[in-house]
Structures are given as C-alpha cells and as structure tokens.
Amino acid sequence: MVSTYLSYKMYTSDLSKSVARTLSDPQVSREQTYYRDNIGKVTSVDDFLKDQRLYSYAMKAYGLEDMTYAKAFMRKVLESDLTDDKSFVRKLVDQRYITFARAFNFTTTGDVASGTTIAQDASDEEDTVGLYSEQRVRKGAAVAAEVEYYQARIGSITTADQLVSDPRLFSFALKSFGIDPSTASEATIKKVLTSDLSDPDSMANKLNDSRYRELAAGFSFESDGSVPAGQTAQTAAQRRDTILLHYEATGNGTSPAAAAFKSQAYAELMAGVTSVDDVVNDDFLKTYAATAAGLDPILLSPLTLREVLTSDLSDPDSLANSLDSYRTLAEAFNFNTDGTLDDGVPAQTAAQLDNFADGYIENYDNKVVSTEEQETSYYKLAMSEVKSVDDLLANAKLYNYALKAFDLDPTQESASKIKQVLKSDLSNRDSFANKLGDSRYTALAAAFNFGTDGEAQGAIRAQITHSKSETITRYTVTLGKEEADQARGKTESEYYNQQIDTITSVDELLKDTRVVAYIKKAFGFEKESISDQTLRQILTSDPFDSKSFVNKGANTKYRDMAAAFNFGADGKAQRIALGEAQDKDERIRTQDMYIRQTMEEQAGSQNEGVRLALYFQRKASSIVSPYSILADKALLQVVLTALALPDSIAQAEVDTQAKAISKRLDVADFKDPAKVEKFLARFTALYDVNNQQTSSSPASILLGQQQGGVISDALLSSIQATKLRF
C-alpha cells in the first residue's frame, strides 16, 4: 500500500494538476459552472438560501457542509453586522462562520449591499484640482500671447476695415467689451466702430446696448472708417484700457500675466500723476495701490485713501501711523499733507514703484490663492454628495469649477451638451464625447464616474477595499517582531494603502518599486526571482480561465495574486462592480475552496491521513496560537499524532492542553512552508504507524462533522458561543 506521505505528495507536488483532475469530474465541473453563472443573480439572502445548489456549494467550500440543513442559523450568520462585536456571528467561537459571512455582501436586512458609488475618485479629484489651479496660469499665458499680438498690430491699424478683416484683432476687441465674436456681424461692428456717439441715430446708440457704445468709445475711427491724420486706431490709453478689459472679460484677470500687465499700466499712469486726487479718483490706481499695500480695495474708501496718502508720518497720531498697512501705503508715495507734490518730485520714485509692484504681485497672488483654496475646499466637500450628473449640473459652483479645470468656458457651454459629455461611454468610439473630436470633452468625461444613465458608478480601482486590506494583512504577518521591522512595515503599509488607489494600470504599478516590493513580500515572492514580465502576466490573467497564465503552472501563489487585483487583460484597472452578492475575488476564493474541499474529500475516501495532511497544509498559515489548534478537531488530530500525544489529553483543561502543545512546537513555524512540510512528513509517518490495519477511515473527523440527527438553531447558537480562546 502506498504510504500516506507519498499519497499526500502526489497531490501537492503539482496542485494545479490535482485541481485539474478534480475538475475533470463531470459533477464537480457542473457545480463549478453553475455557481459561477448564477451567484451574480442573487439579490438577497432569500435568493441564496432558496437556490440549494448555490447554497450547498458555498457551504461546502467553507467547510460548513455539515451545517447546510441549518438555514435559519445560517441566515443569522449572513445577516450579521460584521462591525458589531455583539452581532450574532461575532459571538460565535468558530471562525468559519465569520469568514463565510465576509465572503458575501449581504446587509442586516438580507439584501445585497448596493456598494459605494462615487462621482469622482480621489486621484481624478486631485487631477481636477490641479488642472483648475494650473488653468489660471495656463489660460493667462495664452491670453498674454493674444495681448502681445494685439499690442504689436493695433498701432499699424489706420482703418476700421483693417481691424475687422484681422480675425485675431477683431476677436480680441469684441471679447474685451463682452461681445461674442462668433455671432457678431462684421458689417454691424464696422458701423459701430464708425459711430458718432453724439448722434442718437448712430449704430452704436441704436443697438441700445452699452457694450457697443463702449466699443465705439474705445477706438478713434472717423465716420468714414479712417483715423485722424498722424494717429492710429487707438490712443495709448484706449489700448491699455482695452487690454485690461480683455483680461477681465475672458476670466483671466487673476492670472500672473494680468498682474504683470497691470503693474506696467500702473507705472505708466503714475508717471502722469500730479496730485493725490489723481490717485484717489482713478479706480484702477486706487485698486492697485490698496492691493499692493495689503488692503482690501473694496473696503478702502476714497476719503480714507486720501487721508492716508496725505498723512504726516512724523505725527504718531496721524491715520497712516494707526495701522501698519496704512503706513506702508503712505511711505510708498511722496504727497504733501495738502495732496500736492514738490517741484521735481514724482508721486513715486522708480525704487518706490519697484517695491510697490513686488507688494502688489505678492498680495495679489496671496488673495487669488486664498480664493482658489476656498473654491477647492468647497469643490471637494460638495463633490462627496454628488450621486448623478444632474446633481453636478444643479450646483453652479461645482459645474463652473469642473469646466474651468478642463479649459471649458461655463458661459459658452450648454448644460445639455455637458450632460451628454459626462454620460458618454469613452470605450465607444461613437459616444457623444468622442464624436466631438475635442480632447477637452473626453478628458472631462474621463475625470468622472458617471454611467450612460447619468448615475454615479463604482470607482476604477486596482484593488477593491477588502482585497487591499487582505494584502496588507498578508504583508504584516511576514514582518519580524523587532520594533524597527514593525515600524518600517507600518510605513510601507501606509504608503501602499494610499498609493494603490491611485494606480490605474499594471504599467503604473510596475513603475512604483515600493509597491512592487510590497506585493512580492505580501504574496511570498520576496526571496524568489520574479521578473516584471512575470508579474505582468500574473496581474493580467483571468483566474476564471483555466487556460490563463496563473492556472497553468504549479505555483498557486500566482493565482492568489491575480485574484487579489482588479486588472483586465489589457492591463488597465477595472471599475468596481456594485450590487453583487460576491465580489470577484471572493467568487474566486469560494470556487477555489470548493475544489480544494472536494479534492481533500476524494483523497480522504482512499486515506483519511492524506485528507488530514492536505487540510493542515491549507490551514497552517492561519494558526496563530495553540488555541487555534484546539478549536479545530482536524488540526488537533494532526498535531496530537505528529507530537505523539495521547488522545486522552483532550480530557484536560484547555490551558493545560495549550501548554502541552506549546512545549513541543512553535506555531510561528507554520508560516514557513518548508517547516510545514517537515511537520507533515512526521505526521504522515506516525499516522501510518498508528493505522497499520486500515487504509482509510469511514468517519470524517474534519471540522467536527456531524454523524446524524438534527440540532436545533438555539442549541447550535449555544454550542458555537462556547467561550474558547484563540
């Protein structure tokens, strides 16, 4: 007769082949297919319990086959609140039940949890915020290029026809005065530009719109479209005002480029100032001066400004000396107490102008950044409440923020168009966003998680939440007990926890060496040579496909890793499915466990020792103390046999049994596969010695399997709640 050890090794030397042999059984294959095809249809605990094939399959997978009859008991298990220490399942000693409950997404009401929808995940939100911050600079730079063109060309324009026939000048001029150049008639605009504003019948006045009157006043064209001899289309003042208006009208008044131009314009205007009233009565100069000194232009009245600028700084009771910012403002000018300037003394010297410009840029930027931070804080807070496209469109602040981030002008876009963009399926070449042929719209659509129905969906993630938690747990148990190891492990786990949610492809993952090192350690590859190419093959494999890379070799760790991640065959992270009774990784785990249970069962029909050895090999890494062994009859049988302890020890106190086991073995060794194999070699040898007369045992001792009779739910609860320590 073949020894127990050799029989055991026949199964474990190539587990993939052993699994394949098990699956070759038509009945096993049928049950496997049925479970895979139907678990996704379950919407409640009722559905699950009513489908006997699904329910029985899952119960067997988790070693609970003997409890299949106890549906009322199992309902309580599945409907338990896993976060509540006082819930039904958390009170049970046998950890198989909580493991079973965690494998499904049932709520305390028996429904399938709907899952967490998210309109925008953290990485896309941060990208949007970054783009919003950048767009101020980016758009300002683009407008600055138009300003440069305008300044270079407007001086050579001598007729209205020349202005209208230059598309860039025409567009620049109209936008400056708030007129949409795409809808404006060139003929009408020419008549406006040549209007006599003193004539009520002129085109500028007849249109009865102040924008057109301001446009006409902004240029120096005669009624025939020419300009006075020796002049150009605009005076220096008109050109400066047009440019200032353009920055504001295009929403770029807060850009660095606008700030630089305003400083230039300020210096030019200050050259002509002869008294304090020139500053006080000019809104542009007043606003610039207040900002440069760190004051709010809106709150600084002309009267206060005049009093500050004419203060006697040698008088401690003067208004300028009552506030640091007032004194800074007064010191930047050279006005006398009566508001005049001494002969030959400018309102501001070159040095004062330079210092003032520095103060303006600094305070101006601080104010803009502060406003931007407030807008961003609001965006992040409000986005957490968005559940649909309609929610986003209904909030003007959110809508404007999102569109501006992607270089779209909210005033020029229709809400219905943006709604279609956000509902677009970018994987469909014929979707609305793709057919627009503008990368801004596709980028906007890609930044949000809306479905074609407009509702928020699950996020795109490299790992779902509990798979990530399990990976971190796997990593943690590999750490040494030294404080330095634990501290380093905590740091790496924190990094992984945050970073894995930002990864959207296998390529991104492989570029992050810390993440790669973490995964290798977590899944037992730290000491093995495993290339990036192999990792790519693992992570892009379909664990459900028997022909995929992870199902071909003997290394079961490959399949464990593939099941823990959410990448498609193309290497891209996939969207988390919502409203399913089981997540992808739990479905894989359930099916793997079913096959393993079946394989062990088949092995046990020939030799119960092989079944015990296979079971111990599977459970070894989960043993955390002698109490873990004492709580599991199959594990205890293996340990008692391997340590040559008498069965009578089971009659002793639990603590006495634990001490007896602790003296003879270190459970930490069971984290090392090599030591587990050595332990099982000893077990199988002693098992054969103890069972010379029989090759198999008809009674299954695995997991305390019931041999007959039906136990009431109340008694089951009482038994399972018996207090043992783990």
Tab-separated table of N, CA and C in Angstrom, residues 568-714:
chain	number	residue	atom	x	y	z
A	568	GLY	N	-7.673	44.213	-15.987
A	568	GLY	CA	-8.187	43.461	-17.116
A	568	GLY	C	-7.050	42.881	-17.938
A	569	ALA	N	-7.395	42.180	-18.988
A	569	ALA	CA	-6.375	41.575	-19.851
A	569	ALA	C	-5.503	42.633	-20.521
A	570	ASP	N	-6.032	43.861	-20.656
A	570	ASP	CA	-5.268	44.946	-21.268
A	570	ASP	C	-4.366	45.666	-20.270
A	571	GLY	N	-4.389	45.209	-19.024
A	571	GLY	CA	-3.524	45.807	-18.016
A	571	GLY	C	-4.106	47.035	-17.345
A	572	LYS	N	-5.315	47.403	-17.696
A	572	LYS	CA	-5.937	48.584	-17.093
A	572	LYS	C	-6.810	48.182	-15.906
A	573	ALA	N	-6.807	49.036	-14.870
A	573	ALA	CA	-7.658	48.774	-13.713
A	573	ALA	C	-9.116	48.854	-14.144
A	574	GLN	N	-9.942	47.985	-13.568
A	574	GLN	CA	-11.343	47.923	-13.964
A	574	GLN	C	-12.238	48.601	-12.930
A	575	ARG	N	-13.445	48.903	-13.368
A	575	ARG	CA	-14.410	49.541	-12.473
A	575	ARG	C	-14.947	48.508	-11.482
A	576	ILE	N	-15.087	48.919	-10.237
A	576	ILE	CA	-15.609	48.025	-9.206
A	576	ILE	C	-17.092	47.773	-9.462
A	577	ALA	N	-17.444	46.506	-9.564
A	577	ALA	CA	-18.851	46.144	-9.779
A	577	ALA	C	-19.639	46.360	-8.488
A	578	LEU	N	-20.837	46.888	-8.619
A	578	LEU	CA	-21.667	47.185	-7.449
A	578	LEU	C	-22.899	46.293	-7.413
A	579	GLY	N	-23.449	46.122	-6.228
A	579	GLY	CA	-24.706	45.406	-6.074
A	579	GLY	C	-24.627	43.924	-6.336
A	580	GLU	N	-23.448	43.312	-6.137
A	580	GLU	CA	-23.300	41.875	-6.350
A	580	GLU	C	-23.173	41.151	-5.020
A	581	ALA	N	-23.707	39.944	-4.975
A	581	ALA	CA	-23.676	39.171	-3.734
A	581	ALA	C	-22.253	38.831	-3.323
A	582	GLN	N	-21.377	38.671	-4.314
A	582	GLN	CA	-19.963	38.399	-4.040
A	582	GLN	C	-19.087	39.208	-4.976
A	583	ASP	N	-18.021	39.750	-4.427
A	583	ASP	CA	-17.044	40.430	-5.270
A	583	ASP	C	-16.223	39.386	-6.017
A	584	LYS	N	-15.525	39.845	-7.047
A	584	LYS	CA	-14.754	38.951	-7.918
A	584	LYS	C	-13.793	38.071	-7.125
A	585	ASP	N	-13.023	38.670	-6.214
A	585	ASP	CA	-12.013	37.888	-5.505
A	585	ASP	C	-12.634	36.845	-4.582
A	586	GLU	N	-13.800	37.164	-4.012
A	586	GLU	CA	-14.477	36.205	-3.137
A	586	GLU	C	-15.097	35.070	-3.947
A	587	ARG	N	-15.564	35.371	-5.156
A	587	ARG	CA	-16.078	34.299	-6.023
A	587	ARG	C	-14.950	33.329	-6.359
A	588	ILE	N	-13.794	33.891	-6.684
A	588	ILE	CA	-12.640	33.046	-6.998
A	588	ILE	C	-12.253	32.212	-5.788
A	589	ARG	N	-12.215	32.873	-4.629
A	589	ARG	CA	-11.838	32.173	-3.410
A	589	ARG	C	-12.821	31.039	-3.101
A	590	THR	N	-14.117	31.311	-3.250
A	590	THR	CA	-15.133	30.298	-2.968
A	590	THR	C	-14.975	29.099	-3.894
A	591	GLN	N	-14.766	29.366	-5.172
A	591	GLN	CA	-14.618	28.272	-6.124
A	591	GLN	C	-13.332	27.486	-5.872
A	592	ASP	N	-12.258	28.191	-5.536
A	592	ASP	CA	-11.002	27.502	-5.227
A	592	ASP	C	-11.160	26.616	-3.992
A	593	MET	N	-11.860	27.157	-2.992
A	593	MET	CA	-12.042	26.396	-1.754
A	593	MET	C	-12.928	25.178	-1.987
A	594	TYR	N	-13.922	25.333	-2.859
A	594	TYR	CA	-14.791	24.198	-3.167
A	594	TYR	C	-13.979	23.076	-3.809
A	595	ILE	N	-13.143	23.444	-4.772
A	595	ILE	CA	-12.314	22.438	-5.438
A	595	ILE	C	-11.364	21.799	-4.438
A	596	ARG	N	-10.783	22.616	-3.575
A	596	ARG	CA	-9.836	22.071	-2.595
A	596	ARG	C	-10.558	21.132	-1.625
A	597	GLN	N	-11.726	21.546	-1.159
A	597	GLN	CA	-12.505	20.688	-0.261
A	597	GLN	C	-12.847	19.366	-0.943
A	598	THR	N	-13.242	19.458	-2.209
A	598	THR	CA	-13.609	18.248	-2.956
A	598	THR	C	-12.396	17.346	-3.143
A	599	MET	N	-11.259	17.965	-3.462
A	599	MET	CA	-10.027	17.200	-3.643
A	599	MET	C	-9.655	16.484	-2.344
A	600	GLU	N	-9.762	17.193	-1.221
A	600	GLU	CA	-9.435	16.593	0.068
A	600	GLU	C	-10.424	15.475	0.411
A	601	GLU	N	-11.666	15.706	0.051
A	601	GLU	CA	-12.699	14.695	0.306
A	601	GLU	C	-12.404	13.423	-0.490
A	602	GLN	N	-12.026	13.604	-1.752
A	602	GLN	CA	-11.700	12.449	-2.590
A	602	GLN	C	-10.466	11.725	-2.059
A	603	ALA	N	-9.484	12.522	-1.583
A	603	ALA	CA	-8.285	11.915	-1.001
A	603	ALA	C	-8.645	11.121	0.246
A	604	GLY	N	-9.559	11.665	1.043
A	604	GLY	CA	-9.972	11.006	2.280
A	604	GLY	C	-10.704	9.709	2.050
A	605	SER	N	-11.356	9.595	0.897
A	605	SER	CA	-12.070	8.343	0.615
A	605	SER	C	-11.088	7.186	0.438
A	606	GLN	N	-9.826	7.507	0.130
A	606	GLN	CA	-8.789	6.485	-0.019
A	606	GLN	C	-7.923	6.367	1.231
A	607	ASN	N	-7.657	7.548	1.834
A	607	ASN	CA	-6.777	7.563	3.001
A	607	ASN	C	-7.070	8.820	3.809
A	608	GLU	N	-7.658	8.628	4.970
A	608	GLU	CA	-8.043	9.768	5.801
A	608	GLU	C	-6.829	10.585	6.230
A	609	GLY	N	-5.690	9.952	6.333
A	609	GLY	CA	-4.473	10.667	6.711
A	609	GLY	C	-4.068	11.685	5.664
A	610	VAL	N	-4.269	11.362	4.401
A	610	VAL	CA	-3.948	12.295	3.320
A	610	VAL	C	-4.869	13.509	3.409
A	611	ARG	N	-6.119	13.226	3.692
A	611	ARG	CA	-7.072	14.337	3.807
A	611	ARG	C	-6.684	15.254	4.959
A	612	LEU	N	-6.312	14.667	6.071
A	612	LEU	CA	-5.895	15.470	7.222
A	612	LEU	C	-4.647	16.291	6.899
A	613	ALA	N	-3.711	15.688	6.196
A	613	ALA	CA	-2.472	16.385	5.841
A	613	ALA	C	-2.753	17.542	4.884
A	614	LEU	N	-3.599	17.295	3.902
A	614	LEU	CA	-3.953	18.352	2.959
A	614	LEU	C	-4.680	19.497	3.663
A	615	TYR	N	-5.552	19.126	4.578
A	615	TYR	CA	-6.295	20.137	5.332
A	615	TYR	C	-5.344	20.977	6.181
A	616	PHE	N	-4.402	20.305	6.843
A	616	PHE	CA	-3.464	21.021	7.703
A	616	PHE	C	-2.589	21.954	6.859
A	617	GLN	N	-2.144	21.474	5.715
A	617	GLN	CA	-1.323	22.318	4.845
A	617	GLN	C	-2.071	23.598	4.471
A	618	ARG	N	-3.354	23.455	4.170
A	618	ARG	CA	-4.171	24.606	3.768
A	618	ARG	C	-4.389	25.582	4.919
A	619	LYS	N	-4.544	25.086	6.121
A	619	LYS	CA	-4.898	25.930	7.260
A	619	LYS	C	-3.690	26.402	8.064
A	620	ALA	N	-2.513	25.836	7.806
A	620	ALA	CA	-1.343	26.082	8.654
A	620	ALA	C	-1.034	27.563	8.848
A	621	SER	N	-1.069	28.341	7.776
A	621	SER	CA	-0.681	29.750	7.876
A	621	SER	C	-1.647	30.572	8.721
A	622	SER	N	-2.848	30.045	8.963
A	622	SER	CA	-3.839	30.787	9.754
A	622	SER	C	-3.758	30.465	11.248
A	623	ILE	N	-2.883	29.524	11.621
A	623	ILE	CA	-2.731	29.148	13.034
A	623	ILE	C	-1.925	30.227	13.749
A	624	VAL	N	-2.523	30.840	14.760
A	624	VAL	CA	-1.850	31.939	15.465
A	624	VAL	C	-1.474	31.578	16.898
A	625	SER	N	-2.027	30.491	17.406
A	625	SER	CA	-1.729	30.083	18.784
A	625	SER	C	-2.171	28.639	18.980
A	626	PRO	N	-1.765	28.001	20.077
A	626	PRO	CA	-2.240	26.634	20.359
A	626	PRO	C	-3.753	26.555	20.433
A	627	TYR	N	-4.397	27.659	20.808
A	627	TYR	CA	-5.858	27.660	20.917
A	627	TYR	C	-6.515	27.529	19.544
A	628	SER	N	-5.841	28.028	18.495
A	628	SER	CA	-6.353	27.840	17.133
A	628	SER	C	-6.428	26.356	16.802
A	629	ILE	N	-5.441	25.599	17.269
A	629	ILE	CA	-5.400	24.151	17.031
A	629	ILE	C	-6.472	23.447	17.841
A	630	LEU	N	-6.609	23.845	19.109
A	630	LEU	CA	-7.582	23.195	19.994
A	630	LEU	C	-9.018	23.424	19.534
A	631	ALA	N	-9.240	24.536	18.821
A	631	ALA	CA	-10.602	24.855	18.374
A	631	ALA	C	-10.990	24.105	17.105
A	632	ASP	N	-10.037	23.401	16.483
A	632	ASP	CA	-10.294	22.715	15.219
A	632	ASP	C	-9.904	21.247	15.389
A	633	LYS	N	-10.889	20.359	15.355
A	633	LYS	CA	-10.643	18.948	15.633
A	633	LYS	C	-9.674	18.308	14.641
A	634	ALA	N	-9.758	18.730	13.378
A	634	ALA	CA	-8.864	18.143	12.369
A	634	ALA	C	-7.424	18.577	12.610
A	635	LEU	N	-7.224	19.867	12.878
A	635	LEU	CA	-5.875	20.355	13.178
A	635	LEU	C	-5.330	19.675	14.429
A	636	LEU	N	-6.186	19.540	15.437
A	636	LEU	CA	-5.766	18.916	16.695
A	636	LEU	C	-5.356	17.462	16.467
A	637	GLN	N	-6.110	16.752	15.628
A	637	GLN	CA	-5.777	15.351	15.356
A	637	GLN	C	-4.388	15.233	14.726
A	638	VAL	N	-4.089	16.152	13.768
A	638	VAL	CA	-2.774	16.140	13.121
A	638	VAL	C	-1.679	16.410	14.144
A	639	VAL	N	-1.878	17.421	14.983
A	639	VAL	CA	-0.859	17.810	15.965
A	639	VAL	C	-0.651	16.711	17.008
A	640	LEU	N	-1.742	16.138	17.517
A	640	LEU	CA	-1.612	15.068	18.511
A	640	LEU	C	-0.846	13.880	17.933
A	641	THR	N	-1.139	13.546	16.674
A	641	THR	CA	-0.449	12.422	16.035
A	641	THR	C	1.029	12.739	15.823
A	642	ALA	N	1.296	13.942	15.279
A	642	ALA	CA	2.681	14.315	14.977
A	642	ALA	C	3.530	14.449	16.235
A	643	LEU	N	2.922	14.897	17.336
A	643	LEU	CA	3.665	15.071	18.585
A	643	LEU	C	3.598	13.828	19.473
A	644	ALA	N	2.900	12.791	18.968
A	644	ALA	CA	2.766	11.531	19.712
A	644	ALA	C	2.136	11.756	21.081
A	645	LEU	N	1.156	12.678	21.125
A	645	LEU	CA	0.432	12.930	22.366
A	645	LEU	C	-0.797	12.025	22.411
A	646	PRO	N	-1.157	11.520	23.581
A	646	PRO	CA	-2.308	10.615	23.694
A	646	PRO	C	-3.629	11.349	23.496
A	647	ASP	N	-4.611	10.641	22.966
A	647	ASP	CA	-5.935	11.238	22.783
A	647	ASP	C	-6.541	11.681	24.102
A	648	SER	N	-6.118	11.063	25.168
A	648	SER	CA	-6.684	11.376	26.485
A	648	SER	C	-6.383	12.797	26.929
A	649	ILE	N	-5.418	13.450	26.275
A	649	ILE	CA	-5.091	14.832	26.653
A	649	ILE	C	-6.278	15.752	26.426
A	650	ALA	N	-7.156	15.321	25.532
A	650	ALA	CA	-8.330	16.138	25.240
A	650	ALA	C	-9.247	16.280	26.447
A	651	GLN	N	-9.057	15.418	27.459
A	651	GLN	CA	-9.887	15.489	28.670
A	651	GLN	C	-9.369	16.534	29.649
A	652	ALA	N	-8.158	17.035	29.414
A	652	ALA	CA	-7.561	18.010	30.330
A	652	ALA	C	-8.147	19.394	30.093
A	653	GLU	N	-7.838	20.338	31.012
A	653	GLU	CA	-8.269	21.716	30.866
A	653	GLU	C	-7.666	22.296	29.585
A	654	VAL	N	-8.377	23.251	29.000
A	654	VAL	CA	-7.921	23.845	27.741
A	654	VAL	C	-6.530	24.443	27.885
A	655	ASP	N	-6.288	25.173	28.990
A	655	ASP	CA	-4.976	25.794	29.194
A	655	ASP	C	-3.877	24.742	29.323
A	656	THR	N	-4.207	23.620	29.954
A	656	THR	CA	-3.230	22.534	30.104
A	656	THR	C	-2.875	21.960	28.739
A	657	GLN	N	-3.904	21.774	27.896
A	657	GLN	CA	-3.657	21.272	26.542
A	657	GLN	C	-2.784	22.247	25.753
A	658	ALA	N	-3.077	23.548	25.877
A	658	ALA	CA	-2.322	24.567	25.149
A	658	ALA	C	-0.852	24.555	25.563
A	659	LYS	N	-0.609	24.420	26.884
A	659	LYS	CA	0.770	24.390	27.377
A	659	LYS	C	1.513	23.160	26.861
A	660	ALA	N	0.806	22.027	26.807
A	660	ALA	CA	1.432	20.796	26.326
A	660	ALA	C	1.858	20.934	24.868
A	661	ILE	N	1.021	21.588	24.077
A	661	ILE	CA	1.354	21.798	22.659
A	661	ILE	C	2.496	22.807	22.521
A	662	SER	N	2.432	23.905	23.297
A	662	SER	CA	3.451	24.963	23.222
A	662	SER	C	4.843	24.442	23.553
A	663	LYS	N	4.913	23.478	24.483
A	663	LYS	CA	6.216	22.935	24.863
A	663	LYS	C	6.871	22.169	23.722
A	664	ARG	N	6.041	21.672	22.808
A	664	ARG	CA	6.563	20.764	21.781
A	664	ARG	C	6.677	21.395	20.380
A	665	LEU	N	6.051	22.565	20.186
A	665	LEU	CA	6.167	23.202	18.870
A	665	LEU	C	5.960	24.712	18.991
A	666	ASP	N	6.462	25.425	17.995
A	666	ASP	CA	6.287	26.872	17.896
A	666	ASP	C	5.355	27.131	16.716
A	667	VAL	N	4.161	27.638	16.995
A	667	VAL	CA	3.174	27.820	15.923
A	667	VAL	C	3.666	28.797	14.852
A	668	ALA	N	4.650	29.647	15.205
A	668	ALA	CA	5.200	30.580	14.208
A	668	ALA	C	5.854	29.827	13.056
A	669	ASP	N	6.293	28.588	13.322
A	669	ASP	CA	6.921	27.781	12.269
A	669	ASP	C	5.951	27.477	11.131
A	670	PHE	N	4.668	27.518	11.421
A	670	PHE	CA	3.678	27.170	10.407
A	670	PHE	C	3.500	28.266	9.355
A	671	LYS	N	4.203	29.390	9.537
A	671	LYS	CA	4.212	30.432	8.498
A	671	LYS	C	5.240	30.086	7.423
A	672	ASP	N	6.112	29.120	7.729
A	672	ASP	CA	7.174	28.706	6.809
A	672	ASP	C	6.753	27.402	6.122
A	673	PRO	N	6.476	27.457	4.817
A	673	PRO	CA	6.023	26.253	4.091
A	673	PRO	C	6.965	25.061	4.250
A	674	ALA	N	8.276	25.318	4.292
A	674	ALA	CA	9.245	24.219	4.420
A	674	ALA	C	9.081	23.511	5.757
A	675	LYS	N	8.842	24.284	6.811
A	675	LYS	CA	8.669	23.692	8.132
A	675	LYS	C	7.327	22.959	8.231
A	676	VAL	N	6.334	23.465	7.521
A	676	VAL	CA	5.039	22.782	7.491
A	676	VAL	C	5.199	21.410	6.835
A	677	GLU	N	5.952	21.368	5.727
A	677	GLU	CA	6.176	20.104	5.031
A	677	GLU	C	6.919	19.109	5.920
A	678	LYS	N	7.888	19.611	6.662
A	678	LYS	CA	8.648	18.737	7.559
A	678	LYS	C	7.733	18.189	8.659
A	679	PHE	N	6.859	19.040	9.165
A	679	PHE	CA	5.923	18.632	10.210
A	679	PHE	C	4.956	17.575	9.679
A	680	LEU	N	4.494	17.772	8.446
A	680	LEU	CA	3.542	16.826	7.864
A	680	LEU	C	4.206	15.498	7.492
A	681	ALA	N	5.499	15.544	7.181
A	681	ALA	CA	6.218	14.287	6.934
A	681	ALA	C	6.217	13.448	8.206
A	682	ARG	N	6.409	14.129	9.331
A	682	ARG	CA	6.381	13.432	10.624
A	682	ARG	C	4.982	12.910	10.922
A	683	PHE	N	3.972	13.738	10.654
A	683	PHE	CA	2.592	13.322	10.911
A	683	PHE	C	2.229	12.077	10.101
A	684	THR	N	2.514	12.125	8.794
A	684	THR	CA	2.102	11.006	7.931
A	684	THR	C	2.802	9.703	8.302
A	685	ALA	N	4.072	9.832	8.716
A	685	ALA	CA	4.796	8.622	9.128
A	685	ALA	C	4.152	8.005	10.360
A	686	LEU	N	3.848	8.841	11.364
A	686	LEU	CA	3.231	8.346	12.593
A	686	LEU	C	1.789	7.915	12.354
A	687	TYR	N	1.133	8.565	11.403
A	687	TYR	CA	-0.235	8.176	11.079
A	687	TYR	C	-0.253	6.746	10.542
A	688	ASP	N	0.712	6.427	9.670
A	688	ASP	CA	0.773	5.071	9.122
A	688	ASP	C	1.078	4.043	10.208
A	689	VAL	N	1.931	4.432	11.148
A	689	VAL	CA	2.253	3.521	12.262
A	689	VAL	C	1.005	3.247	13.086
A	690	ASN	N	0.220	4.285	13.334
A	690	ASN	CA	-0.977	4.156	14.174
A	690	ASN	C	-2.153	3.519	13.455
A	691	ASN	N	-2.080	3.448	12.132
A	691	ASN	CA	-3.217	2.930	11.363
A	691	ASN	C	-2.780	1.830	10.402
A	692	GLN	N	-2.011	0.887	10.913
A	692	GLN	CA	-1.472	-0.179	10.071
A	692	GLN	C	-2.550	-1.091	9.524
A	693	GLN	N	-3.649	-1.220	10.227
A	693	GLN	CA	-4.663	-2.194	9.829
A	693	GLN	C	-5.680	-1.628	8.850
A	694	THR	N	-5.713	-0.292	8.719
A	694	THR	CA	-6.721	0.307	7.840
A	694	THR	C	-6.087	1.373	6.979
A	695	SER	N	-6.564	1.438	5.795
A	695	SER	CA	-6.036	2.432	4.869
A	695	SER	C	-6.872	3.685	4.833
A	696	SER	N	-8.059	3.578	5.386
A	696	SER	CA	-8.901	4.781	5.395
A	696	SER	C	-9.885	4.689	6.533
A	697	SER	N	-10.398	5.844	6.907
A	697	SER	CA	-11.378	5.907	7.990
A	697	SER	C	-12.713	6.323	7.431
A	698	PRO	N	-13.742	5.531	7.712
A	698	PRO	CA	-15.049	5.875	7.146
A	698	PRO	C	-15.644	7.119	7.776
A	699	ALA	N	-15.222	7.452	8.990
A	699	ALA	CA	-15.816	8.612	9.675
A	699	ALA	C	-14.944	9.838	9.468
A	700	SER	N	-15.555	10.894	9.035
A	700	SER	CA	-14.791	12.136	8.854
A	700	SER	C	-14.698	12.861	10.169
A	701	ILE	N	-13.453	13.115	10.551
A	701	ILE	CA	-13.292	13.889	11.786
A	701	ILE	C	-13.044	15.359	11.470
A	702	LEU	N	-13.056	15.634	10.164
A	702	LEU	CA	-12.773	17.016	9.776
A	702	LEU	C	-13.819	17.967	10.323
A	703	LEU	N	-13.346	18.966	11.025
A	703	LEU	CA	-14.187	20.077	11.454
A	703	LEU	C	-15.373	19.642	12.298
A	704	GLY	N	-15.253	18.545	12.981
A	704	GLY	CA	-16.327	18.099	13.867
A	704	GLY	C	-17.578	17.754	13.129
A	705	GLN	N	-17.442	17.094	11.995
A	705	GLN	CA	-18.595	16.815	11.142
A	705	GLN	C	-19.642	15.959	11.855
A	706	GLN	N	-20.891	16.363	11.752
A	706	GLN	CA	-21.999	15.677	12.424
A	706	GLN	C	-22.297	14.340	11.758
A	707	GLN	N	-22.545	13.325	12.567
A	707	GLN	CA	-22.779	11.983	12.040
A	707	GLN	C	-24.248	11.602	11.969
A	708	GLY	N	-25.099	12.380	12.515
A	708	GLY	CA	-26.515	12.036	12.436
A	708	GLY	C	-27.340	12.940	13.309
A	709	GLY	N	-28.627	13.033	13.021
A	709	GLY	CA	-29.504	13.854	13.832
A	709	GLY	C	-29.462	15.303	13.425
A	710	VAL	N	-30.418	16.054	13.880
A	710	VAL	CA	-30.517	17.468	13.576
A	710	VAL	C	-30.513	18.246	14.879
A	711	ILE	N	-29.649	19.256	14.964
A	711	ILE	CA	-29.551	20.080	16.169
A	711	ILE	C	-30.355	21.346	15.965
A	712	SER	N	-31.084	21.775	16.970
A	712	SER	CA	-31.901	22.986	16.852
A	712	SER	C	-31.020	24.210	16.713
A	713	ASP	N	-31.588	25.296	16.140
A	713	ASP	CA	-30.839	26.541	15.962
A	713	ASP	C	-30.409	27.115	17.307
A	714	ALA	N	-31.284	27.002	18.302
A	714	ALA	CA	-30.950	27.543	19.622
A	714	ALA	C	-29.749	26.818	20.210
